[in-house]
Short mmCIF file of C-alpha atoms in Angstrom, two decimals:
data_model
loop_
_atom_site.label_atom_id
_atom_site.label_comp_id
_atom_site.label_asym_id
_atom_site.label_seq_id
_atom_site.Cartn_x
_atom_site.Cartn_y
_atom_site.Cartn_z
CA MET A 1 -150.98 -95.23 19.74
CA THR A 2 -152.38 -98.56 21.01
CA ILE A 3 -150.67 -101.97 20.70
CA GLY A 4 -153.15 -102.91 17.95
CA GLN A 5 -152.32 -99.84 15.93
CA GLY A 6 -148.63 -100.55 16.34
CA ILE A 7 -149.06 -104.12 15.09
CA LEU A 8 -151.00 -102.83 12.11
CA LEU A 9 -148.32 -100.27 11.25
CA VAL A 10 -145.56 -102.95 11.36
CA LEU A 11 -147.71 -105.30 9.14
CA ALA A 12 -148.38 -102.49 6.65
CA LEU A 13 -144.77 -101.44 6.42
CA GLY A 14 -143.71 -105.13 6.04
CA ALA A 15 -146.20 -105.76 3.23
CA PHE A 16 -145.09 -102.54 1.49
CA GLY A 17 -141.51 -103.60 1.87
CA LEU A 18 -142.30 -106.94 0.19
CA ALA A 19 -144.04 -105.05 -2.64
CA LEU A 20 -140.96 -102.80 -2.95
CA ARG A 21 -138.73 -105.89 -3.28
CA ARG A 22 -140.85 -107.05 -6.24
CA GLY A 23 -139.81 -103.81 -7.93
CA VAL A 24 -140.63 -100.18 -7.95
CA PRO A 25 -143.65 -100.50 -10.37
CA THR A 26 -145.33 -102.98 -7.91
CA ALA A 27 -144.78 -100.59 -5.03
CA GLN A 28 -146.16 -97.71 -7.13
CA ARG A 29 -149.28 -99.72 -7.93
CA ALA A 30 -149.70 -100.43 -4.21
CA LEU A 31 -149.40 -96.77 -3.33
CA ARG A 32 -151.82 -95.76 -6.09
CA GLU A 33 -154.30 -98.40 -4.82
CA THR A 34 -153.90 -97.04 -1.27
CA GLY A 35 -154.46 -93.46 -2.46
CA ASP A 36 -157.57 -94.42 -4.40
CA THR A 37 -159.05 -96.16 -1.36
CA ILE A 38 -158.29 -93.21 0.92
CA LEU A 39 -160.10 -90.87 -1.47
CA ARG A 40 -163.08 -93.30 -1.53
CA VAL A 41 -163.23 -93.95 2.22
CA LEU A 42 -162.61 -90.44 3.60
CA PRO A 43 -165.87 -88.85 2.39
CA LEU A 44 -167.80 -91.81 3.80
CA LEU A 45 -165.95 -91.50 7.12
CA VAL A 46 -166.47 -87.76 7.37
CA ALA A 47 -170.21 -88.23 6.75
CA ALA A 48 -170.63 -91.34 8.87
CA LEU A 49 -168.90 -90.32 12.12
CA PRO A 50 -171.24 -87.37 12.84
CA MET A 51 -174.21 -89.54 11.88
CA ALA A 52 -173.18 -92.21 14.38
CA ALA A 53 -172.64 -89.56 17.06
CA PHE A 54 -176.11 -88.08 16.39
CA LEU A 55 -177.78 -91.45 16.46
CA ALA A 56 -175.99 -92.21 19.75
CA GLU A 57 -177.28 -88.93 21.16
CA LEU A 58 -180.87 -89.85 20.10
CA ILE A 59 -180.99 -93.38 21.43
CA PRO A 60 -182.49 -93.35 24.91
CA PRO A 61 -180.00 -94.78 27.48
CA ASP A 62 -182.64 -96.86 29.17
CA LEU A 63 -183.17 -98.73 25.86
CA ALA A 64 -179.60 -100.03 26.09
CA ALA A 65 -179.80 -100.80 29.81
CA GLY A 66 -183.24 -102.41 29.53
CA TRP A 67 -183.77 -104.26 26.28
CA LEU A 68 -180.06 -104.97 25.79
CA GLY A 69 -178.89 -104.96 29.41
CA PRO A 70 -176.95 -107.69 31.12
CA GLU A 71 -180.23 -109.08 32.57
CA SER A 72 -181.97 -109.34 29.18
CA GLY A 73 -180.57 -112.79 28.59
CA LEU A 74 -181.38 -114.83 25.55
CA LEU A 75 -184.15 -112.48 24.42
CA GLY A 76 -181.78 -109.51 24.54
CA ILE A 77 -179.21 -111.54 22.57
CA ALA A 78 -181.81 -112.30 19.92
CA ILE A 79 -182.98 -108.70 19.66
CA ALA A 80 -179.37 -107.45 19.42
CA SER A 81 -178.56 -110.02 16.71
CA LEU A 82 -181.45 -108.86 14.52
CA ALA A 83 -180.97 -105.13 15.30
CA GLY A 84 -177.30 -105.51 14.32
CA GLY A 85 -178.38 -106.53 10.82
CA PHE A 86 -180.11 -103.18 10.37
CA ILE A 87 -177.12 -101.00 11.27
CA PRO A 88 -176.12 -99.33 7.99
CA GLY A 89 -172.60 -98.56 6.86
CA GLY A 90 -169.19 -99.81 7.78
CA PRO A 91 -167.24 -100.19 11.03
CA PHE A 92 -167.20 -96.36 11.32
CA VAL A 93 -170.88 -96.53 12.24
CA SER A 94 -171.24 -99.78 14.13
CA PHE A 95 -168.34 -99.55 16.58
CA PRO A 96 -169.05 -95.95 17.81
CA LEU A 97 -172.68 -97.05 18.32
CA VAL A 98 -171.61 -100.11 20.33
CA LEU A 99 -169.35 -97.87 22.42
CA THR A 100 -172.36 -95.64 23.26
CA PHE A 101 -174.53 -98.70 24.13
CA LEU A 102 -171.84 -100.07 26.37
CA LYS A 103 -171.42 -96.69 28.20
CA ALA A 104 -175.21 -96.60 28.62
CA GLY A 105 -175.20 -99.99 30.38
CA ALA A 106 -175.75 -102.61 27.71
CA GLY A 107 -174.61 -106.23 28.41
CA GLY A 108 -171.44 -107.68 27.00
CA PRO A 109 -173.01 -110.82 25.41
CA GLN A 110 -175.74 -108.63 23.88
CA MET A 111 -173.07 -106.35 22.32
CA VAL A 112 -171.11 -109.31 21.01
CA ALA A 113 -174.39 -110.47 19.35
CA LEU A 114 -175.02 -106.97 17.97
CA ILE A 115 -171.56 -106.77 16.31
CA THR A 116 -171.85 -110.36 15.01
CA GLY A 117 -175.35 -109.58 13.63
CA TRP A 118 -174.06 -106.44 11.94
CA ALA A 119 -171.11 -108.36 10.43
CA ILE A 120 -172.97 -111.53 9.31
CA LEU A 121 -176.43 -110.25 8.44
CA GLY A 122 -175.58 -106.59 7.46
CA PHE A 123 -178.62 -106.11 5.21
CA HIS A 124 -177.33 -102.84 3.84
CA ARG A 125 -174.13 -104.52 2.59
CA VAL A 126 -176.07 -107.56 1.29
CA ILE A 127 -178.32 -105.34 -0.86
CA ALA A 128 -175.60 -102.99 -2.05
CA TRP A 129 -172.76 -105.44 -2.73
CA GLU A 130 -173.47 -109.18 -2.27
CA TRP A 131 -176.65 -109.35 -4.26
CA PRO A 132 -175.39 -107.59 -7.44
CA VAL A 133 -172.07 -109.52 -7.43
CA LEU A 134 -173.07 -113.02 -6.33
CA GLY A 135 -176.84 -113.20 -6.88
CA GLY A 136 -179.86 -113.91 -4.72
CA ARG A 137 -179.48 -117.67 -4.63
CA PHE A 138 -176.03 -117.43 -3.05
CA ILE A 139 -177.30 -115.03 -0.41
CA LEU A 140 -180.13 -117.45 0.43
CA ILE A 141 -177.58 -120.28 0.93
CA ARG A 142 -175.29 -118.05 3.01
CA LEU A 143 -178.05 -116.67 5.25
CA LEU A 144 -179.47 -120.23 5.81
CA ALA A 145 -176.00 -121.33 6.83
CA SER A 146 -175.10 -118.34 9.00
CA GLY A 147 -178.29 -116.54 10.01
CA ILE A 148 -178.48 -118.01 13.50
CA LEU A 149 -174.82 -117.63 14.30
CA PRO A 150 -175.02 -114.14 15.93
CA VAL A 151 -177.19 -115.68 18.70
CA LEU A 152 -174.64 -118.47 19.09
CA ALA A 153 -171.87 -115.85 19.43
CA GLY A 154 -173.91 -114.10 22.16
CA LEU A 155 -174.34 -117.39 24.00
CA ILE A 156 -170.60 -118.20 23.78
CA ALA A 157 -169.90 -114.67 25.06
CA GLN A 158 -172.16 -115.26 28.01
CA ALA A 159 -170.22 -118.40 28.87
CA LEU A 160 -166.80 -116.68 28.42
CA LEU A 161 -167.60 -113.36 30.07
CA PRO A 162 -166.47 -114.41 33.60
CA MET A 163 -162.99 -114.98 32.12
CA PHE A 164 -162.89 -111.36 30.89
CA PRO A 165 -163.51 -109.15 33.94
CA HIS A 166 -162.16 -106.03 32.23
CA ALA A 167 -164.13 -106.48 29.00
CA LEU A 168 -166.81 -103.92 29.92
CA VAL A 169 -164.54 -101.39 31.66
CA ARG A 170 -163.51 -98.46 29.52
CA PRO A 171 -159.88 -97.37 29.89
CA MET B 1 -170.58 -97.06 -13.81
CA LEU B 2 -172.72 -99.32 -11.61
CA ARG B 3 -169.87 -99.38 -9.09
CA LEU B 4 -169.83 -95.60 -9.05
CA LEU B 5 -173.58 -95.40 -8.54
CA ARG B 6 -173.52 -97.93 -5.67
CA ARG B 7 -170.65 -96.13 -3.95
CA HIS B 8 -172.48 -92.81 -3.99
CA SER B 9 -175.72 -94.39 -2.90
CA SER B 10 -173.96 -95.38 0.35
CA LEU B 11 -172.76 -91.79 0.85
CA ALA B 12 -176.24 -90.44 0.08
CA ILE B 13 -177.93 -92.82 2.55
CA ILE B 14 -175.40 -91.99 5.29
CA LEU B 15 -175.67 -88.22 4.62
CA SER B 16 -179.47 -88.22 4.74
CA ILE B 17 -179.67 -90.29 7.94
CA GLY B 18 -177.01 -87.95 9.42
CA LEU B 19 -178.94 -84.83 8.44
CA VAL B 20 -182.22 -86.12 9.89
CA ALA B 21 -180.54 -87.34 13.07
CA GLY B 22 -178.57 -84.11 13.41
CA SER B 23 -181.65 -81.88 13.11
CA LEU B 24 -183.49 -84.09 15.60
CA VAL B 25 -180.62 -83.73 18.10
CA TRP B 26 -180.64 -79.94 17.60
CA THR B 27 -184.41 -79.62 18.12
CA LEU B 28 -184.85 -82.23 20.86
CA HIS B 29 -181.68 -81.76 22.90
CA GLY B 30 -180.51 -78.29 21.91
CA PRO B 31 -177.34 -76.92 20.29
CA GLU B 32 -175.23 -77.97 23.24
CA ALA B 33 -175.91 -81.67 22.56
CA PHE B 34 -175.34 -81.10 18.85
CA ARG B 35 -171.87 -79.69 19.54
CA ARG B 36 -171.11 -82.49 21.96
CA ALA B 37 -171.98 -85.12 19.29
CA LEU B 38 -169.71 -83.41 16.76
CA GLY B 39 -166.93 -83.35 19.35
CA THR B 40 -167.39 -87.13 19.91
CA ALA B 41 -167.19 -87.75 16.17
CA TRP B 42 -163.99 -85.71 15.92
CA GLN B 43 -162.44 -87.73 18.83
CA VAL B 44 -163.28 -91.03 17.09
CA PHE B 45 -161.82 -89.66 13.84
CA LEU B 46 -158.50 -88.79 15.56
CA THR B 47 -158.48 -92.19 17.38
CA VAL B 48 -158.74 -94.30 14.26
CA LEU B 49 -157.03 -92.16 11.59
CA PRO B 50 -153.45 -93.45 12.02
CA ALA B 51 -154.55 -97.11 12.05
CA LEU B 52 -156.86 -96.45 9.14
CA LEU B 53 -154.05 -95.13 6.97
CA ALA B 54 -151.84 -98.05 7.95
CA GLY B 55 -154.67 -100.53 7.22
CA LEU B 56 -155.25 -99.11 3.79
CA LEU B 57 -151.55 -99.30 2.94
CA LEU B 58 -151.65 -102.99 4.07
CA ALA B 59 -154.66 -103.59 1.84
CA GLY B 60 -153.07 -101.91 -1.16
CA SER B 61 -149.82 -103.81 -0.78
CA LEU B 62 -151.33 -107.26 -0.19
CA LYS B 63 -153.43 -106.93 -3.31
CA GLN B 64 -150.29 -106.62 -5.39
CA LEU B 65 -148.66 -109.61 -3.67
CA ILE B 66 -151.31 -112.36 -3.57
CA PRO B 67 -152.80 -113.89 -6.77
CA PRO B 68 -156.39 -115.13 -6.32
CA GLY B 69 -155.78 -118.28 -8.40
CA ALA B 70 -153.40 -119.69 -5.75
CA LEU B 71 -156.09 -119.20 -3.09
CA ALA B 72 -158.82 -120.91 -5.09
CA LYS B 73 -156.70 -124.06 -5.50
CA TRP B 74 -156.69 -124.43 -1.69
CA MET B 75 -160.44 -123.99 -1.42
CA GLY B 76 -161.79 -126.49 -3.98
CA ALA B 77 -164.73 -128.80 -3.53
CA GLU B 78 -162.54 -131.69 -2.33
CA SER B 79 -160.73 -129.42 0.16
CA GLY B 80 -162.77 -130.66 3.15
CA TRP B 81 -161.89 -129.25 6.57
CA ARG B 82 -158.59 -127.92 5.35
CA GLY B 83 -160.40 -125.77 2.78
CA LEU B 84 -162.59 -124.27 5.52
CA PHE B 85 -159.62 -123.47 7.71
CA VAL B 86 -157.66 -121.96 4.81
CA ALA B 87 -160.73 -119.90 3.81
CA THR B 88 -161.12 -118.71 7.43
CA LEU B 89 -157.52 -117.59 7.62
CA CYS B 90 -157.64 -115.89 4.23
CA GLY B 91 -160.88 -114.15 5.17
CA MET B 92 -159.39 -112.79 8.38
CA ALA B 93 -156.23 -111.63 6.52
CA MET B 94 -158.33 -110.04 3.74
CA PRO B 95 -158.19 -106.26 4.17
CA GLY B 96 -160.53 -103.76 2.63
CA GLY B 97 -164.27 -103.17 2.43
CA PRO B 98 -167.08 -104.94 0.57
CA MET B 99 -166.03 -103.28 -2.71
CA ALA B 100 -162.90 -105.48 -2.60
CA ALA B 101 -164.15 -108.60 -0.82
CA PHE B 102 -167.20 -109.56 -2.85
CA PRO B 103 -165.54 -109.26 -6.29
CA LEU B 104 -162.69 -111.46 -4.90
CA VAL B 105 -165.27 -114.08 -3.73
CA LEU B 106 -166.66 -114.12 -7.26
CA VAL B 107 -163.15 -114.65 -8.73
CA LEU B 108 -162.54 -117.47 -6.26
CA ALA B 109 -165.86 -119.09 -7.13
CA GLN B 110 -165.17 -118.92 -10.85
CA ALA B 111 -161.72 -120.44 -10.21
CA GLY B 112 -163.32 -123.46 -8.52
CA ALA B 113 -163.56 -122.74 -4.77
CA ASP B 114 -166.55 -124.55 -3.24
CA ARG B 115 -169.48 -122.82 -1.56
CA GLY B 116 -168.54 -123.93 1.97
CA ALA B 117 -165.15 -122.32 1.62
CA LEU B 118 -166.57 -119.17 0.00
CA ILE B 119 -169.11 -118.72 2.81
CA ALA B 120 -166.45 -119.39 5.49
CA PHE B 121 -164.32 -116.74 3.74
CA ILE B 122 -167.11 -114.12 3.77
CA VAL B 123 -168.07 -114.77 7.42
CA ALA B 124 -164.44 -114.64 8.54
CA TRP B 125 -163.79 -111.47 6.63
CA ALA B 126 -166.94 -109.71 7.80
CA LEU B 127 -166.58 -110.84 11.43
CA ASN B 128 -162.94 -111.20 12.25
CA GLY B 129 -160.95 -109.28 9.63
CA PHE B 130 -157.67 -108.33 11.33
CA GLN B 131 -157.67 -104.90 9.81
CA ARG B 132 -161.14 -104.08 11.16
CA VAL B 133 -160.34 -105.44 14.60
CA LEU B 134 -157.06 -103.52 14.85
CA VAL B 135 -158.30 -100.24 13.30
CA TRP B 136 -161.74 -100.00 14.94
CA GLU B 137 -162.50 -102.53 17.63
CA VAL B 138 -159.39 -102.42 19.84
CA PRO B 139 -159.04 -98.61 19.96
CA LEU B 140 -162.76 -97.89 20.49
CA LEU B 141 -163.96 -100.83 22.64
CA GLY B 142 -160.75 -101.82 24.39
CA ALA B 143 -158.50 -104.89 23.99
CA ASP B 144 -160.40 -107.07 26.44
CA PHE B 145 -163.78 -106.65 24.81
CA ALA B 146 -162.22 -106.98 21.34
CA LEU B 147 -160.55 -110.30 22.35
CA LEU B 148 -163.81 -111.65 23.87
CA ARG B 149 -165.74 -110.72 20.68
CA PHE B 150 -162.99 -112.17 18.45
CA LEU B 151 -162.96 -115.52 20.36
CA CYS B 152 -166.75 -115.78 20.11
CA GLY B 153 -166.58 -115.21 16.34
CA LEU B 154 -163.66 -117.57 15.69
CA PRO B 155 -165.61 -120.86 15.32
CA LEU B 156 -168.54 -119.30 13.38
CA SER B 157 -166.94 -119.26 9.92
CA VAL B 158 -166.18 -122.96 9.98
CA ILE B 159 -169.70 -123.78 11.25
CA ALA B 160 -171.19 -121.64 8.49
CA GLY B 161 -169.03 -123.44 5.93
CA VAL B 162 -170.01 -126.92 7.10
CA LEU B 163 -173.73 -125.94 7.13
CA ALA B 164 -173.48 -124.37 3.67
CA ARG B 165 -172.10 -127.63 2.18
CA ARG B 166 -175.20 -129.43 3.42
CA ILE B 167 -177.82 -127.07 2.09
CA PRO B 168 -179.47 -128.79 -0.92
CA LEU B 169 -179.63 -125.78 -3.23
CA ALA B 170 -177.76 -125.68 -6.48
CA TRP B 171 -175.67 -122.58 -7.20
CA THR B 172 -173.22 -121.73 -9.98
CA PRO B 173 -171.28 -118.48 -9.83
CA PRO B 174 -172.55 -115.78 -12.22
CA GLY B 175 -170.46 -115.57 -15.37
CA SER B 176 -169.04 -119.09 -15.18
CA ALA B 177 -169.71 -122.17 -17.37
CA ALA B 178 -173.09 -123.97 -17.44
CA PRO B 179 -173.96 -126.23 -14.38
CA GLY B 180 -172.28 -129.60 -14.60
CA ALA B 181 -169.45 -128.36 -16.78
CA ARG B 182 -167.23 -128.49 -13.68
CA PRO B 183 -166.75 -131.80 -11.96
#
């Protein structure tokens, strides 16, 4: 178990403890909510992890090292930002893909831009969730306000990368 | 009913991409590569499963503890910079997927949160949600990369909120009163 997972476990038990202090019915509702989400997420996870692994197997390694490599600079950051928007599904798809890219030699700033593009643009999520709930006009305003930010994140990462010498080394 | 349909559409999309990609791997790279990919998927599953279960328990408990009305009061149109910072913090603390986040944004909007705060909330949730960082990013990509990525994303939600307040497009949340009814 990593430090991050330990922190999460402590937070979860703390929050559940607070719910328990509100009374047993509140804690029961929290548990039922948790069970429902597990049942909803597990099929997605079981389908998505092999998909991400297959995609990673298909993507040619020189694509990551060339187009998205450390030498690709601003153009690579821009390509990664846009490409991130087209990654379907949740974190169970995007993070395994990024891991594959990093192992194949992609650059750190480009991968920061890719994750940021997936999180902010995420066209799959926009179409499936944001548009039906909040409407097209809201999406227009949000994309106008945030569409360019993945590139900015990549540029910040380029400036900060010297301070993180271990960022691209896998344990 | 619509929710159910949307949920299964995600599963269908993922399954069909996975089937196509899987058969491509089998034909192009052979059964050995196919098995290797499945092994990788199983490794990732085992890596994230404990954190995922803890994250979902956190999400389920927080939902019982925090009323959305209290949040909206802090994110109103007059909330200025404070509203953007509060929205960023709440977005990062917000656990759960889009099926939970976007309906909450709608509730906040109907309760009077302004668009800058709403957009700061969405960006902070999508980009820097603690649960996602701890469950997925740190175990898979390593703490150093996760910290670098997190720092780069930190200012973005506030920038998006400031820009959103300046965009001259009118918007009223679906299902709320007519435009102008709210001061």
